[in-house]
Structures are given as structure tokens and as C-alpha cells.
Coordinates of C-alpha atoms in Angstrom, one line a residue:
X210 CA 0.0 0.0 0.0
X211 CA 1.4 3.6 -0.5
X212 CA 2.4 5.3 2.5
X213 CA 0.8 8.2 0.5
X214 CA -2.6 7.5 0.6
X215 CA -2.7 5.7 4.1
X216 CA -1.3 9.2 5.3
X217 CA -4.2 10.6 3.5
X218 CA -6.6 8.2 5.7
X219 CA -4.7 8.6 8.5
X220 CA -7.2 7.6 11.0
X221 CA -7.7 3.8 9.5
X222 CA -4.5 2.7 11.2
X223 CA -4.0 5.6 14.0
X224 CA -3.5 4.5 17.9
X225 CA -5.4 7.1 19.3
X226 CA -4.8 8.1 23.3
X227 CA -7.5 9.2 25.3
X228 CA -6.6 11.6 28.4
X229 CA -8.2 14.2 31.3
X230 CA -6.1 17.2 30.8
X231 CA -6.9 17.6 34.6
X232 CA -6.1 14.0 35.7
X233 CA -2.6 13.7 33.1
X234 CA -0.3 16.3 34.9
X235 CA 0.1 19.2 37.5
X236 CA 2.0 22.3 35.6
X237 CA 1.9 24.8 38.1
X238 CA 1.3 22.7 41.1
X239 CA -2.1 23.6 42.6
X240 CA -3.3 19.4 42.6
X241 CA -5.2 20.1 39.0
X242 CA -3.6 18.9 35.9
X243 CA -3.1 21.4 33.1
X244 CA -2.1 22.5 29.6
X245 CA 1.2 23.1 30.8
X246 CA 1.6 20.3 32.5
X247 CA 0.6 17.8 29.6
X248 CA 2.7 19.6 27.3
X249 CA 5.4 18.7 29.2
X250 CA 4.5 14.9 28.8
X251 CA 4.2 15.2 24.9
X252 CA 7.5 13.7 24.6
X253 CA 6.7 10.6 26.4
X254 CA 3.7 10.4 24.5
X255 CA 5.5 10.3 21.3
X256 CA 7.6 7.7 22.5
X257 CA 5.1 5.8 23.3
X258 CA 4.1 5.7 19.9
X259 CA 0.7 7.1 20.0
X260 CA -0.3 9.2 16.5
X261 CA -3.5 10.8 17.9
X262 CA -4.3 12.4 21.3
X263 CA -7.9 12.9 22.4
X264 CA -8.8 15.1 24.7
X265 CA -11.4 14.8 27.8
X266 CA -13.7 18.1 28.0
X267 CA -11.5 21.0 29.1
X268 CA -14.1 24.1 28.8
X269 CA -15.4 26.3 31.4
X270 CA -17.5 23.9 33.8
X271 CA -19.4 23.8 37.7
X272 CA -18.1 20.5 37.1
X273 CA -20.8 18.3 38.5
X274 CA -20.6 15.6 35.6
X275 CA -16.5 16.1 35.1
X276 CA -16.6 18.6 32.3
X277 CA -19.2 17.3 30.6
X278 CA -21.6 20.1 31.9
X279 CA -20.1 23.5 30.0
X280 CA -21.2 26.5 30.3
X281 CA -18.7 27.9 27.3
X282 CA -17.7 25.7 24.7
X283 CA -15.3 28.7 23.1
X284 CA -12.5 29.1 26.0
X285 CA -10.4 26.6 28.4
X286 CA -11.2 26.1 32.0
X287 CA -9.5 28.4 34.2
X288 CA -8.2 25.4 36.6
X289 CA -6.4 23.8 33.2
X290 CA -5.2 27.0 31.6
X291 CA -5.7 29.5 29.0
X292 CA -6.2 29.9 25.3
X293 CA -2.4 30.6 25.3
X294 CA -1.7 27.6 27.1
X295 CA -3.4 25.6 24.8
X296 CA -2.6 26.6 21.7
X297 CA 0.9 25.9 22.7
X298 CA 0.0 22.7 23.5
X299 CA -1.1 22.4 19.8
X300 CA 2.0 23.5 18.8
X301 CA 4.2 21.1 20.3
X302 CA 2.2 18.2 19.6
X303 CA 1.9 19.0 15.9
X304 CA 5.6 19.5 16.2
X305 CA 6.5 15.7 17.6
X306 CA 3.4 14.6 14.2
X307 CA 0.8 14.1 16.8
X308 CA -2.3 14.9 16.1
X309 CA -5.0 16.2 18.6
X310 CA -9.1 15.7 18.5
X311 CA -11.6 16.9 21.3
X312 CA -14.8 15.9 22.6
X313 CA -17.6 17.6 21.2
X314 CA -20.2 17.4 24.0
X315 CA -23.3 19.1 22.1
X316 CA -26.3 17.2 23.2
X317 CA -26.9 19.4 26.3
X318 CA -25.1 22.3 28.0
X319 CA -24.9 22.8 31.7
X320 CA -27.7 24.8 33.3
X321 CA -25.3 27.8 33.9
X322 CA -24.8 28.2 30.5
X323 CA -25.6 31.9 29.3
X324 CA -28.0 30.2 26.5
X325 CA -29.8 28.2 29.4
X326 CA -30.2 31.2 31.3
X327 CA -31.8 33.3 28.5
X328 CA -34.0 30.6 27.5
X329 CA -35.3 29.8 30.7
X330 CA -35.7 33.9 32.0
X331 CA -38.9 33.8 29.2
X332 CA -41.2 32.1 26.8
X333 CA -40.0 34.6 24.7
X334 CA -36.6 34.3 25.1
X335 CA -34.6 34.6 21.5
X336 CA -33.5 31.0 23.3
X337 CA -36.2 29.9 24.2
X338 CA -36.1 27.2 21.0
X339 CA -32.5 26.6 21.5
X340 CA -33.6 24.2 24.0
X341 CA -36.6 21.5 24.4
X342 CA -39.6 22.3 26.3
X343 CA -42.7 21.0 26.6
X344 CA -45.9 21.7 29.0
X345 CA -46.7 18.0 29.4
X346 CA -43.8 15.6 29.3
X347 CA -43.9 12.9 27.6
X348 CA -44.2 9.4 30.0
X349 CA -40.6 7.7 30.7
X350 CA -39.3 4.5 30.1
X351 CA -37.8 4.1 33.6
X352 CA -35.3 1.5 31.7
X353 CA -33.5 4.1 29.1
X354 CA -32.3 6.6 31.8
X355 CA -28.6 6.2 31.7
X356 CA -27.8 7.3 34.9
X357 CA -30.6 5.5 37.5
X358 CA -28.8 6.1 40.5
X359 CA -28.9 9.9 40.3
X360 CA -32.5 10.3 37.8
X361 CA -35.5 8.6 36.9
X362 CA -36.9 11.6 34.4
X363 CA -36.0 12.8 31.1
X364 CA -37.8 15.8 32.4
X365 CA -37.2 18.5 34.6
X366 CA -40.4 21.0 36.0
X367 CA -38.7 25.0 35.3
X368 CA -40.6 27.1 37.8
X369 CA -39.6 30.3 36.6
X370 CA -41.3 29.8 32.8
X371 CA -43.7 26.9 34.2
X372 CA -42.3 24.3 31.4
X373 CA -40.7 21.4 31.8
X374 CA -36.8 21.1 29.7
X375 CA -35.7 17.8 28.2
X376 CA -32.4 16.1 29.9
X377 CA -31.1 13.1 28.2
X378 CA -28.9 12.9 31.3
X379 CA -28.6 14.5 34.1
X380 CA -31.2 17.6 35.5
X381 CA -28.2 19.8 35.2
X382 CA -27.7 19.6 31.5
X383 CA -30.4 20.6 29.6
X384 CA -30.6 19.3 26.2
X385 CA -29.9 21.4 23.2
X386 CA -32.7 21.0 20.3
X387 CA -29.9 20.8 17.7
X388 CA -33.3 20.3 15.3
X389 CA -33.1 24.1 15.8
X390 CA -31.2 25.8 12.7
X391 CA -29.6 28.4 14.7
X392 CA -28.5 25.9 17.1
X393 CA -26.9 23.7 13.8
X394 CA -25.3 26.6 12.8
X395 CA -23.2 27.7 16.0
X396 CA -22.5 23.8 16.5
X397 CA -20.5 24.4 13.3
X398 CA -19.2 27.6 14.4
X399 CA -17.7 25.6 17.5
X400 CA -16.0 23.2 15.5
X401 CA -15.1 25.9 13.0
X402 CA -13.1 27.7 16.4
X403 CA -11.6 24.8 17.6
X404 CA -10.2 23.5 14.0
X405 CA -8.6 27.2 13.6
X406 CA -6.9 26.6 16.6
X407 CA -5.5 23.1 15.1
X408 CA -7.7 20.0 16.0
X409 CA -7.8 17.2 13.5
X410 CA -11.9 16.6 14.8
X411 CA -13.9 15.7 17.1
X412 CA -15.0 12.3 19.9
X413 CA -19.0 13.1 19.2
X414 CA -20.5 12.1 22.7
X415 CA -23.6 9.9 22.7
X416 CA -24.3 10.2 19.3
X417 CA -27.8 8.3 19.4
X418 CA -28.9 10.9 21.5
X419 CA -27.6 13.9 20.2
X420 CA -29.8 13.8 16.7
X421 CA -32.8 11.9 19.0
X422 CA -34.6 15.0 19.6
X423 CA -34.7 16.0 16.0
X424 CA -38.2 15.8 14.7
X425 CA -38.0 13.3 11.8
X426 CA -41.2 14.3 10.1
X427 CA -39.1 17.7 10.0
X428 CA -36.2 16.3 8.8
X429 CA -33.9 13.4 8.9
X430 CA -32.1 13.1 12.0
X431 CA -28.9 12.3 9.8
X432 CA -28.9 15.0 8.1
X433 CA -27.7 17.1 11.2
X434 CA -24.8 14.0 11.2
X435 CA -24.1 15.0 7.0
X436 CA -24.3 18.3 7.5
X437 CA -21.6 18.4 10.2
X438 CA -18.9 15.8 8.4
X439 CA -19.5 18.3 4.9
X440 CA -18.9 21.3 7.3
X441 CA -15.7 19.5 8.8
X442 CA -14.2 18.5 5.2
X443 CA -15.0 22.0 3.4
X444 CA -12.4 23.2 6.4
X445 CA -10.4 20.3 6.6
X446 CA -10.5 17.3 4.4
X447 CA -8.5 15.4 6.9
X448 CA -10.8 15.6 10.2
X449 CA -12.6 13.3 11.3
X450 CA -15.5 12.4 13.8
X451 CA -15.1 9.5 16.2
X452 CA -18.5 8.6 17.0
X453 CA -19.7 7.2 20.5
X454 CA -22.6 5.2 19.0
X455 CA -23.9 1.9 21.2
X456 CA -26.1 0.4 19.2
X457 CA -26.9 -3.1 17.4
X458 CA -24.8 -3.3 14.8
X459 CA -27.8 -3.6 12.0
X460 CA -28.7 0.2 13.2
X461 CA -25.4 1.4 13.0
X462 CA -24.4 1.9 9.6
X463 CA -26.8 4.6 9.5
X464 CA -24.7 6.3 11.4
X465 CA -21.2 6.2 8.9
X466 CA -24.1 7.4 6.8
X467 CA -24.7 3.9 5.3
X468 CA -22.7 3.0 1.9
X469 CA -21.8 6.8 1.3
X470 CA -19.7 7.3 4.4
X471 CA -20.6 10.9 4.4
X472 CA -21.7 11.5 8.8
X473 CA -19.6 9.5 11.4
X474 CA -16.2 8.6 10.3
X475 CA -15.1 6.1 12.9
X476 CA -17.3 4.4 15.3
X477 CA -16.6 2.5 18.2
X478 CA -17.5 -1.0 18.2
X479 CA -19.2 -1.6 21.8
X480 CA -20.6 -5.0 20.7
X481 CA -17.1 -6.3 20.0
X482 CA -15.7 -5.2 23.1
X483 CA -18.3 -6.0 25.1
X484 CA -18.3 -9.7 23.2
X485 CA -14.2 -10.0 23.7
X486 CA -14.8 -9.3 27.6
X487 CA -17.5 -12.2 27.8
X488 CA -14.7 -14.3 26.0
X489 CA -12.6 -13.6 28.5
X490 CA -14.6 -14.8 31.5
X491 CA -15.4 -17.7 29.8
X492 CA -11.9 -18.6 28.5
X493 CA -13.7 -19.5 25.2
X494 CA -13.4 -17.4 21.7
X495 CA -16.4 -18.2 20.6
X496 CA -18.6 -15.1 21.3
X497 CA -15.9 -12.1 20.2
X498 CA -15.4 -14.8 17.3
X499 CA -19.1 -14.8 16.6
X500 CA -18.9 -10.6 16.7
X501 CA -16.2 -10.6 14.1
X502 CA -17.9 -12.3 11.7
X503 CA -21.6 -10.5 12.4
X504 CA -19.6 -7.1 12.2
X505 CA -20.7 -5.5 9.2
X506 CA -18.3 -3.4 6.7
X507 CA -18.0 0.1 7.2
X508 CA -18.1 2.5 4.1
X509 CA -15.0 3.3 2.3
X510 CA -12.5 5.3 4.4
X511 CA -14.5 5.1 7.7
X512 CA -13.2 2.7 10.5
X513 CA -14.0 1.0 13.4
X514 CA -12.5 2.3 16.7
X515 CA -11.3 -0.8 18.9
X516 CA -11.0 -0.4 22.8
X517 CA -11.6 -2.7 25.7
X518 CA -11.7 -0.2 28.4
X519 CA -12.7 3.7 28.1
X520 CA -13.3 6.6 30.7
X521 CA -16.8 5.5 31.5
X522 CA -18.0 2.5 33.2
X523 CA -17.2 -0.8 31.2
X524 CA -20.8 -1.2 30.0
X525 CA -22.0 -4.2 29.4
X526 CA -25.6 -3.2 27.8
X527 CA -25.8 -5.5 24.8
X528 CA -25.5 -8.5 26.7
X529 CA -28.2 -10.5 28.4
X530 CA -28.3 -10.6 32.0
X531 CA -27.1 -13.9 32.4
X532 CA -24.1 -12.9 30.7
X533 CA -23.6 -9.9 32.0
X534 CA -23.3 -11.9 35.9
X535 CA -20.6 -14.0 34.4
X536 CA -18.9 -11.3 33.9
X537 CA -19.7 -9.9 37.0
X538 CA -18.7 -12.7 38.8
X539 CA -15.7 -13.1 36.6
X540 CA -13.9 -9.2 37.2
X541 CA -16.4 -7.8 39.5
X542 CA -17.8 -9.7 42.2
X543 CA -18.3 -6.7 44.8
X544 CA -21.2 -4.1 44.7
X545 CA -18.8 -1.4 44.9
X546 CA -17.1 -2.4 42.0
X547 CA -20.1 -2.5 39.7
X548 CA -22.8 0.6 38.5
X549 CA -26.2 1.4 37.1
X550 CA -26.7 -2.8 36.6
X551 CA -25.0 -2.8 33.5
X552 CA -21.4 -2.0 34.5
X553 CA -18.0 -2.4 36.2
X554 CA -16.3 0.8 37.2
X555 CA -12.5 -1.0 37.1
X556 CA -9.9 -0.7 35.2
X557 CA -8.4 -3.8 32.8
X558 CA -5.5 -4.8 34.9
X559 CA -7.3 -4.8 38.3
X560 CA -9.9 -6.6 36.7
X561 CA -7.9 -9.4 35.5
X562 CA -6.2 -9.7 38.8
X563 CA -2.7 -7.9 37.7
X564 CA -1.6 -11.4 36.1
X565 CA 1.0 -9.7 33.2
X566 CA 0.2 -12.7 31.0
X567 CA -3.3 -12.5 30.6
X568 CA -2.8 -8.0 30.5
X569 CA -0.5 -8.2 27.9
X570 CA -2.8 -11.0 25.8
X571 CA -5.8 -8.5 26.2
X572 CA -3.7 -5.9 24.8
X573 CA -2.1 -7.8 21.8
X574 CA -6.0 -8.9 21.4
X575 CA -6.7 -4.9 21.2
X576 CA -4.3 -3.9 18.9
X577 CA -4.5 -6.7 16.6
X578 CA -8.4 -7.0 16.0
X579 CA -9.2 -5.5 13.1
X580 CA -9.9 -1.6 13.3
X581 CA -8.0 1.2 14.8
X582 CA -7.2 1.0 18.3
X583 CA -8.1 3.4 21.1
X584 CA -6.7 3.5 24.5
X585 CA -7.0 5.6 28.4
X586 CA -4.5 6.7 29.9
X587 CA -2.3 4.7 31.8
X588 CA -3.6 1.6 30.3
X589 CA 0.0 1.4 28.9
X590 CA 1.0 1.0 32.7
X591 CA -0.8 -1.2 34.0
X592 CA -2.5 1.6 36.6
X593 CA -5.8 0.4 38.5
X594 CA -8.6 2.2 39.8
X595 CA -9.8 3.7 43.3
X596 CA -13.1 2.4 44.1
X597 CA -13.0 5.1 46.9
X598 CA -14.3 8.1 44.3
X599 CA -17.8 8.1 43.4
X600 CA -19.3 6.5 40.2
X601 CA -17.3 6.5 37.4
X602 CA -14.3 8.7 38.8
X603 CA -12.7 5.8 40.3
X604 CA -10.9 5.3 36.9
X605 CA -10.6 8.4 36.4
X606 CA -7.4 9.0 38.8
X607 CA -4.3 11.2 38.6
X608 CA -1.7 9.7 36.2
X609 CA 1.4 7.7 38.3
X610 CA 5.0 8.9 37.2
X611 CA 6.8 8.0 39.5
X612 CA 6.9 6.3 43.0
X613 CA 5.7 9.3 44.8
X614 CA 2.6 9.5 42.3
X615 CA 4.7 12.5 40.4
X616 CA 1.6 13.9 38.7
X617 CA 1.9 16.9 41.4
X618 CA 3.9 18.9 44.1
X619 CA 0.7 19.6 45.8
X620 CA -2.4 17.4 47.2
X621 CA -3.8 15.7 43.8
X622 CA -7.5 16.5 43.4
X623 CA -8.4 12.7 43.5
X624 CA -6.5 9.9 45.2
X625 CA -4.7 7.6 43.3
X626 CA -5.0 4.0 43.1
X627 CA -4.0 1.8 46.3
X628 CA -2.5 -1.1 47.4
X629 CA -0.8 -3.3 44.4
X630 CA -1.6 -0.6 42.0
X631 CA -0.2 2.1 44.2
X632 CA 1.9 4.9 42.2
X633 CA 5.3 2.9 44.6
X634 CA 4.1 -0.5 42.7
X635 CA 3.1 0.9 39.5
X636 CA 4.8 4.1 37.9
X637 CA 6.0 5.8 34.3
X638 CA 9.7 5.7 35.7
X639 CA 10.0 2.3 36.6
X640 CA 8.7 0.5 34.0
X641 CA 10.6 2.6 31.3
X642 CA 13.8 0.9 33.4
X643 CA 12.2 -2.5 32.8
X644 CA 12.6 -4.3 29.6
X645 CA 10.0 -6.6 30.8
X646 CA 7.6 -3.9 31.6
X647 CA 3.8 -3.6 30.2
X648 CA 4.8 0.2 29.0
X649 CA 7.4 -1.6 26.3
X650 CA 4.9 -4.6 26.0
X651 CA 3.1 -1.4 24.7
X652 CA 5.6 0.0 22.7
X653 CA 5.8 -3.0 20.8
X654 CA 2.4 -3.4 19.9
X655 CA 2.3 0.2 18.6
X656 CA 5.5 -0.2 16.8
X657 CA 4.4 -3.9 15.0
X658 CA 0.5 -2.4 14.7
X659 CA 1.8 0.7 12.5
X660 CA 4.2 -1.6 10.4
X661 CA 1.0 -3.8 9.8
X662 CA -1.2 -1.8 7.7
X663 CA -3.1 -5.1 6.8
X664 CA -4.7 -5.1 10.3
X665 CA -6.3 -2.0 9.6
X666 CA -6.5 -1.9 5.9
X667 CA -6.8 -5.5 5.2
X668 CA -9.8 -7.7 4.4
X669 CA -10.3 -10.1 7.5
X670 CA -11.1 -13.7 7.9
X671 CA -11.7 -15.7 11.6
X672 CA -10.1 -19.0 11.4
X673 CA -11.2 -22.1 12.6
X674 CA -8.7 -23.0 15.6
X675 CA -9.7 -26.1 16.2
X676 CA -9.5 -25.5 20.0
X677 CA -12.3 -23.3 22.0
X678 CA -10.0 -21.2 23.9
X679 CA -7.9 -19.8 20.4
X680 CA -9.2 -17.0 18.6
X681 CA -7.5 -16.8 15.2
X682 CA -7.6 -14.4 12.6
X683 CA -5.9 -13.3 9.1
X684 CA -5.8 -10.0 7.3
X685 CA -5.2 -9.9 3.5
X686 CA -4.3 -6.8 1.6
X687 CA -2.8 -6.3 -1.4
X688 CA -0.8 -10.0 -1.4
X689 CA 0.4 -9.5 2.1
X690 CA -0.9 -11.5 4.8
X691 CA -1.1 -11.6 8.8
X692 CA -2.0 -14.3 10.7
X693 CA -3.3 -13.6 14.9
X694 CA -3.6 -16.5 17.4
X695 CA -5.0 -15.6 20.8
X696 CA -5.4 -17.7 23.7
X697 CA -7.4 -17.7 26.3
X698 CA -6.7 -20.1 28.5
X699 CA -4.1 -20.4 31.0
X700 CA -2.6 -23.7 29.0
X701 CA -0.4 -24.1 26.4
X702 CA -2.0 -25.7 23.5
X703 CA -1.0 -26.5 20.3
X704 CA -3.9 -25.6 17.3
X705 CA -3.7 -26.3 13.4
X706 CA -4.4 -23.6 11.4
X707 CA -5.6 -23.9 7.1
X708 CA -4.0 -21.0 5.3
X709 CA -5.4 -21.2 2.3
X710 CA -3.3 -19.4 -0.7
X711 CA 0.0 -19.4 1.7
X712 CA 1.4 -22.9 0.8
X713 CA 4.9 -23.5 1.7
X714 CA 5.2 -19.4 2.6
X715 CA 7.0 -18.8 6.0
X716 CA 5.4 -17.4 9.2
X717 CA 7.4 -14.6 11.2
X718 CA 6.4 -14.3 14.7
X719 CA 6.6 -10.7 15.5
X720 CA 6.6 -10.2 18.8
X721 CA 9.4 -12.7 19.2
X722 CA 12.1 -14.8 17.4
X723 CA 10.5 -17.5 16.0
X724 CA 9.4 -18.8 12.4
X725 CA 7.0 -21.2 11.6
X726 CA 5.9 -22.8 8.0
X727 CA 2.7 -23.8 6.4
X728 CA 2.7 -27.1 4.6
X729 CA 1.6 -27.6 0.9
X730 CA -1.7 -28.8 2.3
X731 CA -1.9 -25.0 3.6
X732 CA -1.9 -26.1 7.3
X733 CA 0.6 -24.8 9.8
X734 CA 0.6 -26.0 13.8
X735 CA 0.8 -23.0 15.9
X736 CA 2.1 -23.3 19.9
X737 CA 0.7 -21.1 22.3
X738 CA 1.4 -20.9 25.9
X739 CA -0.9 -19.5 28.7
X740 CA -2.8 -16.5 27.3
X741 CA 0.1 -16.6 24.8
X742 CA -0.4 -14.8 21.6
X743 CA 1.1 -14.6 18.1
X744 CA 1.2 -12.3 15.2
X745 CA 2.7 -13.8 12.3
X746 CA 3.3 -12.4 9.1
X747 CA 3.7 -14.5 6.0
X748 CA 6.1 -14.5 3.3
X749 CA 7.1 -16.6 0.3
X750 CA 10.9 -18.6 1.1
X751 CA 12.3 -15.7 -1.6
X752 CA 11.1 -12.9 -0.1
X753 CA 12.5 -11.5 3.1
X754 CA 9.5 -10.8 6.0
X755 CA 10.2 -7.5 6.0
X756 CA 9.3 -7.0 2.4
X757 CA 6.4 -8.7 2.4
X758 CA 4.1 -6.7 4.3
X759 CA 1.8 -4.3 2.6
X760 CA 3.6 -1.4 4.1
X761 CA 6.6 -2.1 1.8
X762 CA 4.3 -2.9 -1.6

């Protein structure tokens, strides 16, 4: 493939890194992370190998949902920084080829917001439409409010105009009516600022129910979704929007705007990583195998976005109830550990009991599936969470640099994690000391994902193993061929894997030194040990490895 054109695309085969600004790194050492602060981490970031950072909300906020409630979408929150700060931020990461996106939390404002206000002082407002109001709510479906510990409304009585307002989420966050033309238009004049000031697009939060409220015998809902992506590309052909869209996967192609590709341009796939964790309490491929091959294409240039653990809960929602207690019972026994009935609130190496094997297998499962890969910060790490902040803040901790935490001189805003996953126990510093360390399990992956463009690019097939516990998979693109092995149990086993079209061709382990070869019946035998896994790439006895990936066609 030409490095050309997947520079064009960059997003198909990016490794994107989600981070708080305010949990990453103290700058000026008041216990808040900052702009300053993380800029002085965009060296290790780059090491790391990371091509695209996204950013957590950093706007002006009361902070009562972590950012996610603004009250000015055009400036920086005061406790991160300034405009200043920020755009030299920008700068240095464009200068070490990062790229940067942000979230674009537009389905509701806080109730502080200056629009909020002016809508609710009058029936009259100028605002008034801005927002959704109704005299008699419609009834609720008790089931569909996302956050039933704290709500159990979509509506909210206003006594000063005597309506009730719409909240998708939380009472403090009105929603926006982004049905509302003159609310469409100033969405685009957000992303217009924040694309001036160098962002390569946007994380689109809760998608589903950002274009709900849009009357469909009005319009069609994705329209608001075109409109946006056409906006984006008249500006910047290159930006993208990374959608937050949990939905079956036979609803959400509608969302990359179906075969045209024209509205979401990467969406994450929930289904898969909610099937890979079920896998994993089971010890059994079967049911992320079983996603793979349900998974539907997306248009031409969009992507899926692969993760196994974000900044909210880990929500298992598509799964039945039954499944969803394996898994409880499987990473998540306690009460305190899980949230909302649907959900842990851990991080990935606390859940799987801070065994290395089976962290670093989930991660070569992560990087290798077939998308792009997106991960939280201090995944790389190994870092856990503390159960002791509320909801879903207890992943949400300080980053750990070193053994006396390092993210600050002063008193951190939140505790870090405790115990085994204590900033003494798990920390930047030591593990970049340790050639055995998760942080350069990490770097590897990264390195060996970005010389595999077949991964991302490639046309995918899930093998039959042969054995419950292996997942295996190939990716084909123009004549070059990977092959991933994953196991999931904690024994070695031995499967036989048919390669069709790769007779007598040599496999290259490359995550360590070790070739196999497939027979002229097409079959190879491939050893794994306990959660052992294996990315193989395959080349003809002529041809040296390292020439026969896509990359160097």
C-alpha cells in the first residue's frame, strides 16, 4: 500500500490516546492537571508511539458531571489553563506529528450556561427554541435513563417559565434542540473555532442521543450528522469524527451514513468489546469470534475504533443478564465495583487480577483485532482504579510517574489507586527501566500495529482454531498476509491452522524470534502458551519478512 494514501486516511491505522487534561499532569502545582503540564508529557507520548491524542472536555464547567456540563464551549477552564496555554499545546504536539481531536459534548449544556439562562428567564426568550420544552412531558421508560442512581426523568419542572426542559442525562444539563437551525449553525461555528486553533476533529458524545430530539417528520435526524462531516471537510479534508454510537450493529451503519460514508467517520465497536470481555470470563473465543464475523463493513474510508476499556463505566448493555453476571462474577464480584446494573467501574489490569500474561494477551487482542485501536490513559502502565471516588471517577485517577505519584507537588484533586496498583508498585519511571515492563509490552504493539497496515486496511477472515479457547484471525491486503492467534486459557495448547493461498510461505512471529511454515496442504501448527499470543506475518521462502508486508508494496 502507499504510505501516501494511508497518510491521506490517517485515522484507519492511528493509535489514538485518550486523556483528562486535569487528571494527566500538574504544571503549576495547585493538585489540578493542566495545559502546561501535559505539554510537558508530549515527549513521552510520542515515544510511546501514540499518533492521535484525544482530549477529555477542558471548557469552562461547575463541574458536577466532570466537564461534561459547560457553560462555554469557546474558551479553556480556568483550573487547566488558557487559550495561550493551549494553543501551545497544539504546537508542540503537531511538532512531535501528533495529532490532537476533542470531545464535542453538544447534546446538552450545563444549566449555567448563558444560553440556558436566557431561555429559561422567558417564553419569549430569543433561546427559548435553543432548547426543548414541553408543557406536558412525555411518560418515561424508567429503563433508558442512563444514569438510574442519580434520575428517573427525562424531564425536569422549570418554575420560573412553568415548562418542563428535556435532559437526556442529568437535570443539570439541559438538552440542546440541535433540530433548531440556529443551534446547527453555531454547533459548526464551535467546530469551526476549535479547528482554527489546530484540532484534526472531534469524539461526538452519545451520538444516538444527540440527533434523537430531531423531529424526523421535520427532517432526517442524519442529516444534522451529513451536515456536520461536509462542514468538517469543506475546512479540513483530513478531520474526522469518532462517534460514541452503542447500538446493534444492524442500526449502525446509519450512522457512517450507510454506503456513502458521508456522517460518522469512525465508530466504536461496543458490541465487539463487550463480546471480547465475555470471551474472557469464559476462556472461550467463541462469542468475540461470533462478533467478528456478524460485524458489518463500514463504508469506504471510515473505520472501526477498537477499545476494551474507556473513561466510563465498562458497560455491558448488549449482553443478556445472564451474561452480563458472568462477567460480574468473573472481574467484578463486589457491589462497589459495579454501576447502574449494566457495569464495572475497574480498570483492565485490576480486573484481571494484575496477572501480566493475561494484561499483555488483552492488549495484543486490542491492537491486533481489526480496526483502529483506542486507548486511556495509563492503560500502557498497567494503573488500577480507586473504588474510593464516586461513580465513574474511580478510573478516572491522577496519572502515576513515579513512586511518589509524580503527577503533582501539591495534594492531587483525586486519590490515586492503592495497594498493588499504588503509584510505589506501579509508575512511568519504573517501567521505562524494565525491559519486561507492560509500558514496552506497549511500545511494541504500537511499533508492530503501525508496520501492519493489513490489520487496519486488510480484508479479515476468523479462522477455525480447532480449540475453544484460540481465537484466530488473518488479514489480506494487497498480497500480504497476517495471521493472529490468541489464547485464552491459562494452558499451552497446540492448534492447526488452514491457510489457504499461503502454501509453503514462512510465518514470522513478530513479537518474538521464532518462524514457523505452512505445509503444501496449507496447514501450519501453531504453539501457544498461557494467554500466549502470536502475530505472524507470512512471506514466500524468496522474499524476506520484511518486504512482504503491505507497508513495503
Amino acid at each position: 500500500m502507499r504510505l501516501t494514501y494511508t497518510s491521506d486516511v490517517w485515522w484507519k491505522n492511528a493509535v489514538i490516546y485518550c486523556l483528562d487534561v486535569e487528571t494527566f499532569k500538574d504544571g503549576n502545582d495547585d493538585g489540578v492537571g493542566d495545559f502546561r503540564g501535559l505539554t510537558q508529557q508530549i515527549d513521552y507520548l510520542a515515544g510511546l508511539g501514540v499518533t492521535c491524542l484525544w482530549l477529555m472536555p477542558f471548557f469552562p464547567t461547575p463541574n458536577r458531571d466532570d466537564g461534561y456540563d459547560i457553560t462555554d464551549f469557546y474558551s479553556i477552564d480556568p483550573r487547566l489553563g488558557t487559550l495561550g496555554d493551549f494553543v501551545e499545546f497544539m504546537r508542540t504536539a503537531h511538532d512531535r506529528g501528533l495529532r490532537v481531536i476533542a470531545d464535542l459534548v453538544v447534546n446538552h449544556t450545563s444549566d449555567q450556561h448563558p444560553w440556558f439562562q436566557e431561555a429559561r428567564s422567558s417564553k419569549d426568550s430569543p433561546r427559548r427554541d435553543w432548547y426543548v420544552w414541553s408543557d406536558t412531558p412525555e411518560p418515561d421508560d424508567p429503563s433508558k435513563v442512563p444514569f438510574p442512581d442519580k434520575e428517573n426523568s427525562f424531564w425536569e419542572y422549570d418554575e420560573g417559565s412553568g415548562q418542563y426542559y428535556l435532559h437526556s442525562f442529568y437535570r443539570h444539563q439541559p438538552d440542546l434542540n440541535v433540530g433548531n437551525p440556529e443551534v446547527k449553525d453555531e454547533i459548526a461555528r464551535i467546530l469551526g473555532f476549535w479547528m482554527e486553533l489546530g484540532l484534526s476533529g472531534f469524539r461526538v458524545d452519545a451520538v444516538p442521543f444527540l440527533i434523537e430530539n430531531i423531529d424526523p417528520k421535520l427532517a432526517n435526524p442524519h442529516e444534522f450528522l451529513a451536515d456536520l462531516r461536509a462542514f468538517m471537510m469543506r475546512r479540513n479534508g483530513g478531520a474526522i469524527l469518532l462517534g460514541e454510537v452503542n447500538v446493534p450493529y444492524k442500526e449502525l451503519l446509519r450512522y457512517f451514513g450507510d454506503g456513502l460514508g458521508d456522517q460518522i467517520t469512525m465508530c466504536f465497536d461496543f458490541i465487539g468489546m463487550q463480546q471480547a470481555w465475555l470471551s474472557m470470563a469464559r476462556e472461550d473465543a467463541a462469542p468475540l469470534a461470533a462478533a467478528l464475523r456478524e460485524r458489518p463493513k463500514p463504508p469506504k474510508d471510515c473505520q472501526w475504533a477498537i477499545f476494551l476499556r474507556n473513561h466510563d463505566e465498562l458497560t455491558l448493555d448488549k449482553l443478556t443478564e445472564e451474561e452480563r453476571q458472568e462477567i460480574f462474577r468473573a472481574f467484578g464480584p463486589r457491589e462497589d465495583m459495579q454501576i447502574f446494573g449494566r457495569g464495572l467501574r475497574r480498570r483492565l489490569p485490576t480486573m484481571l487480577g494484575g496477572d501480566l500474561r493475561r494484561i499483555k494477551m488483552a492488549y495484543s487482542l486490542l491492537f491486533s483485532m481489526p480496526g483502529t485501536p483506542v486507548i486511556f490513559y495509563g492503560e500502557e502502565i498497567g494503573m488500577g482504579e480507586n473504588l474510593d471516588e464516586e461513580g465513574r471517577m474511580a478510573v478516572r485517577i491522577p496519572m502515576q510517574w513515579s513512586e511518589d505519584g509524580g503527577f503533582s507537588q501539591a495534594e492531587p484533586v483525586r486519590e490515586m489507586a492503592a495497594g498493588s496498583f499504588a503509584p510505589d508498585r506501579v509508575n512511568v519511571a519504573d517501567q521505562k527501566r524494565d525491559t519486561n515492563s507492560l509500558l514496552r509490552w506497549f511500545q511494541l504493539l504500537i511499533e508492530r500495529y503501525r508496520e501492519c497496515p493489513e490489520l487496519a486496511w486488510g480484508e479479515y477472515t476468523v479462522l477455525d482454531s480447532g480449540h475453544k479457547a484460540v481465537l484466530a484471525h488473518r488479514s489480506d491486503v494487497d498480497g500480504a498476509t497476517v495471521v493472529i492467534a490468541h489464547n485464552f486459557c491459562d494452558t499451552a495448547v497446540d492448534v492447526q491452522l488452514t491457510l489457504h493461498g499461503l502454501e509453503r510461505c514462512y510465518l514470522t512471529d513478530l513479537l518474538v524470534d521464532e518462524t514457523l511454515e505452512v505445509s503444501a496442504e496449507s496447514t501450519v501448527r501453531v504453539p501457544l502458551g498461557p494467554h500466549g499470543c502470536r502475530w505472524l506475518r507470512a512471506s514466500p521462502p524468496e522474499l524476506p519478512p520484511e518486504d512482504a508486508s503491505a507497508k513495503a508494496m
